[in-house]
Short mmCIF file of C-alpha atoms in Angstrom, two decimals:
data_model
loop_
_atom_site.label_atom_id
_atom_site.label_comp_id
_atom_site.label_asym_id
_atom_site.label_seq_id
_atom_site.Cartn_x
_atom_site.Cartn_y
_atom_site.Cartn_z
CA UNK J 21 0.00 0.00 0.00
CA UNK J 22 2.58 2.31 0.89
CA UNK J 23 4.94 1.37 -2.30
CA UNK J 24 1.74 2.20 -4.44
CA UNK J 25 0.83 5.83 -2.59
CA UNK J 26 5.09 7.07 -3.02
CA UNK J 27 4.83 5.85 -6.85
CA UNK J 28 1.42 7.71 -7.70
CA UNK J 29 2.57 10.95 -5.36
CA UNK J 30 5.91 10.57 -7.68
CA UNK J 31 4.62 10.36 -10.86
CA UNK J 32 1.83 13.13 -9.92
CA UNK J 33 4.85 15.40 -8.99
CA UNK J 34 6.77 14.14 -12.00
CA UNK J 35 3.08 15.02 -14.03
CA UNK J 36 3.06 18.82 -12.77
CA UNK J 37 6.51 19.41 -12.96
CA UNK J 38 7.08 17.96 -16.71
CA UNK J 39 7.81 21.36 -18.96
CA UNK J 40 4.95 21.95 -22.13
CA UNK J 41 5.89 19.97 -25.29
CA UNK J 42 6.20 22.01 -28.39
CA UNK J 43 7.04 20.82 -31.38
CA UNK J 44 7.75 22.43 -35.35
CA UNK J 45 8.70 20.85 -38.48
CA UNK J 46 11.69 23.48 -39.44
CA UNK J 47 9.91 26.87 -40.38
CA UNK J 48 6.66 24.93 -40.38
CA UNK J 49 4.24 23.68 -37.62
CA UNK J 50 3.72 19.94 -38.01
CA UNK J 51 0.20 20.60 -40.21
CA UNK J 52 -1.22 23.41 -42.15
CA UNK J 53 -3.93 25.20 -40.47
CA UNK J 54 -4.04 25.64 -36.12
CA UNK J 55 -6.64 22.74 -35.64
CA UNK J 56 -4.15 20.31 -38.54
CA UNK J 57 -0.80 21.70 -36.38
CA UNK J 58 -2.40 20.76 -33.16
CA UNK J 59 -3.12 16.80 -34.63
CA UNK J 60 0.72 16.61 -35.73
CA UNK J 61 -0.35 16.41 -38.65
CA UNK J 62 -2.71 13.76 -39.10
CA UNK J 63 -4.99 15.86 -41.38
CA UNK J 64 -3.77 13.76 -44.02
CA UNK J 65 -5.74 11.25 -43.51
CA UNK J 66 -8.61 13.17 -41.46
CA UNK J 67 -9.29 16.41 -43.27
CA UNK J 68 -10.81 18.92 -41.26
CA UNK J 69 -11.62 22.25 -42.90
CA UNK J 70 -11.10 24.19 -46.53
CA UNK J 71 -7.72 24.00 -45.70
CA UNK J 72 -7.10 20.14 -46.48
CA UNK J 73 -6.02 20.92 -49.80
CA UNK J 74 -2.74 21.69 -48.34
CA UNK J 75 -2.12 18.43 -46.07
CA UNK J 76 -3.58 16.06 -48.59
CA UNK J 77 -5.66 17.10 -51.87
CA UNK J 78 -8.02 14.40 -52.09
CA UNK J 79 -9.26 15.64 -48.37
CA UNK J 80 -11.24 18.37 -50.51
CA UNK J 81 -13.39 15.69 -51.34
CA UNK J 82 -14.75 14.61 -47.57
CA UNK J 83 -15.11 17.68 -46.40
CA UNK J 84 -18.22 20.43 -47.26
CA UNK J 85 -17.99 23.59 -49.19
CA UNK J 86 -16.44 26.02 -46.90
CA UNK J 87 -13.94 28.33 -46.45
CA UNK J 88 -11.56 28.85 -43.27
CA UNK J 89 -9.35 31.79 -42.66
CA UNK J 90 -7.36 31.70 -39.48
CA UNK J 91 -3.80 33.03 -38.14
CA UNK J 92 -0.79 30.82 -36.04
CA UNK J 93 1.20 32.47 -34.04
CA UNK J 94 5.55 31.52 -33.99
CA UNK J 95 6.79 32.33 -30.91
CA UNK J 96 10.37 31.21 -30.57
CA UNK J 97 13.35 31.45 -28.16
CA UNK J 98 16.95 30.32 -29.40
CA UNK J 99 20.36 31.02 -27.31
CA UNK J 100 23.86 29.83 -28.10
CA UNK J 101 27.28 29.75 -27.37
CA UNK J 102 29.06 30.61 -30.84
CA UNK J 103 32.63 30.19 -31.39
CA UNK J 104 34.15 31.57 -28.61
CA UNK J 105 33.39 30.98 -25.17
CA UNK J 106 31.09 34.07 -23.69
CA UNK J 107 29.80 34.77 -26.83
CA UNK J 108 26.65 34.52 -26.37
CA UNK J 109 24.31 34.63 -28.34
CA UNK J 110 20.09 34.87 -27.48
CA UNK J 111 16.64 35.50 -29.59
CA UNK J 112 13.12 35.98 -28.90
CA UNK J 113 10.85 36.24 -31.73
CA UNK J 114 7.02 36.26 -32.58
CA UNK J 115 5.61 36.53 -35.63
CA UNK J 116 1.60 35.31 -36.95
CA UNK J 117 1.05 32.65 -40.30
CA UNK J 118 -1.95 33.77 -41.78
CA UNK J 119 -3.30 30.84 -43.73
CA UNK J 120 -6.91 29.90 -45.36
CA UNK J 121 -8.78 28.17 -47.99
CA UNK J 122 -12.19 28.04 -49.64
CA UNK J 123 -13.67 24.47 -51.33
CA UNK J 124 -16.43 24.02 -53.29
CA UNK J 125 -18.20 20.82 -54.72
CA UNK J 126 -18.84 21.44 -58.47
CA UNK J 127 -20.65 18.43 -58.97
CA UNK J 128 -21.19 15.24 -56.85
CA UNK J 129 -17.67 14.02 -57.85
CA UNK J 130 -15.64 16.95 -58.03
CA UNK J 131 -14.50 19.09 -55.60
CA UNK J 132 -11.84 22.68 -56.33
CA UNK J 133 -10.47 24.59 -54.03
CA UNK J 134 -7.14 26.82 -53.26
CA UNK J 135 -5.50 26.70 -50.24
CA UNK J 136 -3.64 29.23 -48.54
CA UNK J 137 -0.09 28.83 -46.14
CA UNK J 138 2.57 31.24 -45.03
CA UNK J 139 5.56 29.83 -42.40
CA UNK J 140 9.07 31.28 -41.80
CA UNK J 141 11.40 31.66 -39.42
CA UNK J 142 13.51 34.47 -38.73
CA UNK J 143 16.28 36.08 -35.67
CA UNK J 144 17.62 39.16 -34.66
CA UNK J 145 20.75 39.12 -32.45
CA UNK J 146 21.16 42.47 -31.82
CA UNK J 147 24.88 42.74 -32.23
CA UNK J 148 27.65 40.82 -33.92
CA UNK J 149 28.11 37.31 -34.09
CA UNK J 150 31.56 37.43 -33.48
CA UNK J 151 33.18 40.97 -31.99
CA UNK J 152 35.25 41.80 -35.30
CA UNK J 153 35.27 45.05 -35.96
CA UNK J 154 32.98 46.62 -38.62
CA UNK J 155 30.77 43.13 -38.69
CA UNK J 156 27.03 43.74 -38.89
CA UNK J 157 24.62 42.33 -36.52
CA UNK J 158 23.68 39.14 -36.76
CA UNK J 159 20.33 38.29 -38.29
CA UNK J 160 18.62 36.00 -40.58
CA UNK J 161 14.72 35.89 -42.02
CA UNK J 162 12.90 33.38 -43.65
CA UNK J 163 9.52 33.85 -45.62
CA UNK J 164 7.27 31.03 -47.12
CA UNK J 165 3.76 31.89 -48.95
CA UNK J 166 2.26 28.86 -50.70
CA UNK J 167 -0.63 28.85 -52.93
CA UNK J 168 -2.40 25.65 -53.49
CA UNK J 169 -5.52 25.41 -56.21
CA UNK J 170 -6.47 21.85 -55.84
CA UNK J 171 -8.84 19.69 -57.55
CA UNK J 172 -10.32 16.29 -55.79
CA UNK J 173 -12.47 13.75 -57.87
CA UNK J 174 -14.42 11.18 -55.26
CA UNK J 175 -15.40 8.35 -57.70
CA UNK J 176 -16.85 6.13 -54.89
CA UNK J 177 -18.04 7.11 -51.06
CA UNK J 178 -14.76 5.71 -49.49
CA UNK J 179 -12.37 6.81 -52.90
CA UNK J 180 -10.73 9.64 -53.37
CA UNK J 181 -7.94 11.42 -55.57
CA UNK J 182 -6.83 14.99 -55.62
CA UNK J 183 -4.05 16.78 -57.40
CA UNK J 184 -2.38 20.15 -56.46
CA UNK J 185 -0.24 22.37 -57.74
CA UNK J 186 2.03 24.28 -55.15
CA UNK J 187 2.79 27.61 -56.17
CA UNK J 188 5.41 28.83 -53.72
CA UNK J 189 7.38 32.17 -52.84
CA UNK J 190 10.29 31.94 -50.73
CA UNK J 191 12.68 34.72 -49.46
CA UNK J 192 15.77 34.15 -47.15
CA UNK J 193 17.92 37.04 -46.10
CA UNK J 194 20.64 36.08 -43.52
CA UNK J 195 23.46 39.03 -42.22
CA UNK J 196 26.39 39.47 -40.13
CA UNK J 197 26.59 35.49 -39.99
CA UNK J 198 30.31 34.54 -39.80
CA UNK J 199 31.58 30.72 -40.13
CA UNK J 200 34.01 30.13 -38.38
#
């Protein structure tokens, strides 16, 4: 009895002490759209919204016409020690994904739609990464807007294809980074 009462009050402390568990797939959550992210990404095979188009283009078929707009929010901390001991090196940085999508069923076996995702990363040290003279601060940005049109065709209740085509900007700007 008292074996049993010291392992639940240890794993209850063990419970309330554990730290949150975040997770991102390099400048991109783990799913396209906040309720997709929040699965991990298992809207592939469970569409949710309008947005589907973008984790798996035959999803446009099992879901109704509809269209989603919504906004994730990046908020990341970073800190290093770079090249030299006490060079430090911290970051803080915030910055929202808008992202959205509108589907519509054209017929009882088609489905179109165009899907809508932004993602990025980006730091700003705030001073050299190295203290050489004359070297700019030490920054970097990364900007990614995708646009998806999409098709689906649903040729039985529990078939379905889709096809996208992923129309993609990106923009990466990096300064005052030195290799050592």
């Amino acid at each position: 009895m008292e074996t049993r009462l010291f392992l639940s009050a240890g794993a209850a402390c063990a419970l309330a002490l554990a730290p949150a568990a975040r997770a991102v797939n390099g400048a991109q959550p783990g799913g396209h759209g906040a309720a997709n992210a929040s699965m991990g990404g298992a809207a592939i095979a469970l569409p949710l919204d309008a947005e589907a188009a973008a984790n798996n283009p035959a999803g446009l078929a099992l879901v109704p016409s509809s269209m989603t707009a919504g906004v994730q929010v990046f908020h990341g901390n970073s800190s290093s020690e770079y090249a030299l001991p006490g060079n430090d090196l911290s970051n803080r940085n915030t910055a929202p994904a808008p992202e959205g999508g509108v589907n519509w069923h054209a017929s009882s076996d088609w489905t179109l739609g165009l899907s809508v995702d932004t993602g990025g990363a980006g730091s700003d040290y705030r001073h050299p990464a190295l203290p050489l003279p004359g070297a700019d601060n030490a920054k970097a940005s990364l900007a990614v807007i995708e646009l998806l049109p999409s098709a689906a065709w649903r040729p039985r209740e529990d078939l379905a294809f889709g096809l996208s085509l992923n129309l993609a900007r990106e923009s990466f700007e990096a300064r005052g980074v030195i290799v050592p």
